[in-house]
mmCIF file of C-alpha atoms in Angstrom:
data_model
loop_
_atom_site.group_PDB
_atom_site.id
_atom_site.type_symbol
_atom_site.label_atom_id
_atom_site.label_comp_id
_atom_site.label_asym_id
_atom_site.label_seq_id
_atom_site.Cartn_x
_atom_site.Cartn_y
_atom_site.Cartn_z
ATOM 1 C CA UNK A 1 0.000 0.000 0.000
ATOM 2 C CA UNK A 2 1.054 3.568 -0.597
ATOM 3 C CA UNK A 3 1.633 5.808 2.409
ATOM 4 C CA UNK A 4 1.178 9.524 2.946
ATOM 5 C CA UNK A 5 3.137 11.092 5.816
ATOM 6 C CA UNK A 6 1.373 14.088 7.391
ATOM 7 C CA UNK A 7 3.861 16.562 8.885
ATOM 8 C CA UNK A 8 3.528 19.586 11.157
ATOM 9 C CA UNK A 9 3.428 22.787 9.048
ATOM 10 C CA UNK A 10 4.159 25.337 11.837
ATOM 11 C CA UNK A 11 5.460 25.380 15.404
ATOM 12 C CA UNK A 12 2.719 25.063 17.986
ATOM 13 C CA UNK A 13 0.882 22.848 20.442
ATOM 14 C CA UNK A 14 -1.484 19.995 19.651
ATOM 15 C CA UNK A 15 -4.692 20.795 21.545
ATOM 16 C CA UNK A 16 -6.818 17.856 20.404
ATOM 17 C CA UNK A 17 -6.452 14.636 18.430
ATOM 18 C CA UNK A 18 -9.573 13.362 16.691
ATOM 19 C CA UNK A 19 -8.175 10.423 14.707
ATOM 20 C CA UNK A 20 -7.086 7.034 16.035
ATOM 21 C CA UNK A 21 -4.910 4.298 14.532
ATOM 22 C CA UNK A 22 -7.108 2.128 12.342
ATOM 23 C CA UNK A 23 -9.645 4.876 11.574
ATOM 24 C CA UNK A 24 -10.806 5.249 7.987
ATOM 25 C CA UNK A 25 -10.451 8.884 6.911
ATOM 26 C CA UNK A 26 -11.482 10.798 3.813
ATOM 27 C CA UNK A 27 -9.510 13.593 2.192
ATOM 28 C CA UNK A 28 -10.162 16.737 4.255
ATOM 29 C CA UNK A 29 -11.093 14.972 7.516
ATOM 30 C CA UNK A 30 -9.559 16.586 10.608
ATOM 31 C CA UNK A 31 -6.784 14.530 12.213
ATOM 32 C CA UNK A 32 -5.923 16.972 14.999
ATOM 33 C CA UNK A 33 -6.010 20.649 15.933
ATOM 34 C CA UNK A 34 -2.789 22.642 16.256
ATOM 35 C CA UNK A 35 -2.679 25.914 18.206
ATOM 36 C CA UNK A 36 -0.109 28.433 17.025
ATOM 37 C CA UNK A 37 -0.026 32.140 17.871
ATOM 38 C CA UNK A 38 -3.438 31.795 19.594
ATOM 39 C CA UNK A 39 -5.014 30.490 16.374
ATOM 40 C CA UNK A 40 -6.509 27.004 16.063
ATOM 41 C CA UNK A 41 -5.410 25.267 12.864
ATOM 42 C CA UNK A 42 -7.082 21.992 11.890
ATOM 43 C CA UNK A 43 -4.640 19.486 10.396
ATOM 44 C CA UNK A 44 -6.538 17.541 7.754
ATOM 45 C CA UNK A 45 -5.952 14.300 5.896
ATOM 46 C CA UNK A 46 -4.395 15.020 2.475
ATOM 47 C CA UNK A 47 -5.716 11.690 1.124
ATOM 48 C CA UNK A 48 -8.402 9.186 1.960
ATOM 49 C CA UNK A 49 -7.298 5.934 3.579
ATOM 50 C CA UNK A 50 -6.575 4.271 6.906
ATOM 51 C CA UNK A 51 -4.580 5.850 9.742
ATOM 52 C CA UNK A 52 -1.597 3.486 10.099
ATOM 53 C CA UNK A 53 0.316 5.498 12.731
ATOM 54 C CA UNK A 54 -0.410 8.492 14.930
ATOM 55 C CA UNK A 55 2.663 10.219 16.373
ATOM 56 C CA UNK A 56 1.172 13.091 18.425
ATOM 57 C CA UNK A 57 -0.804 13.494 21.647
ATOM 58 C CA UNK A 58 -2.890 16.328 23.058
ATOM 59 C CA UNK A 59 -0.793 18.996 24.872
ATOM 60 C CA UNK A 60 2.328 18.047 22.902
ATOM 61 C CA UNK A 61 4.541 20.842 21.532
ATOM 62 C CA UNK A 62 5.556 20.257 17.911
ATOM 63 C CA UNK A 63 7.764 21.890 15.303
ATOM 64 C CA UNK A 64 7.745 21.901 11.487
ATOM 65 C CA UNK A 65 8.710 18.545 10.031
ATOM 66 C CA UNK A 66 7.494 16.478 13.001
ATOM 67 C CA UNK A 67 5.307 13.585 11.855
ATOM 68 C CA UNK A 68 1.648 13.780 12.847
ATOM 69 C CA UNK A 69 0.313 10.657 11.156
ATOM 70 C CA UNK A 70 0.871 8.084 8.448
ATOM 71 C CA UNK A 71 -2.088 7.286 6.199
ATOM 72 C CA UNK A 72 -2.140 4.149 4.034
ATOM 73 C CA UNK A 73 -4.224 4.260 0.867
#
């Protein structure tokens, strides 16, 4: 199967995680919400598929390039 790695676009803090490993997601579904500069930024699935790995937790500080999730499609 092909894999899509979802990475953190900006430095911030993960305030909620809505996806779980094994979840089926569609393109555009919210995986988590990232707070940066007092703005909430939803991180969405770039492709439809199954969440194979989830690398973040709520209240975790992240930086650009950190892996959020791996989606198999």
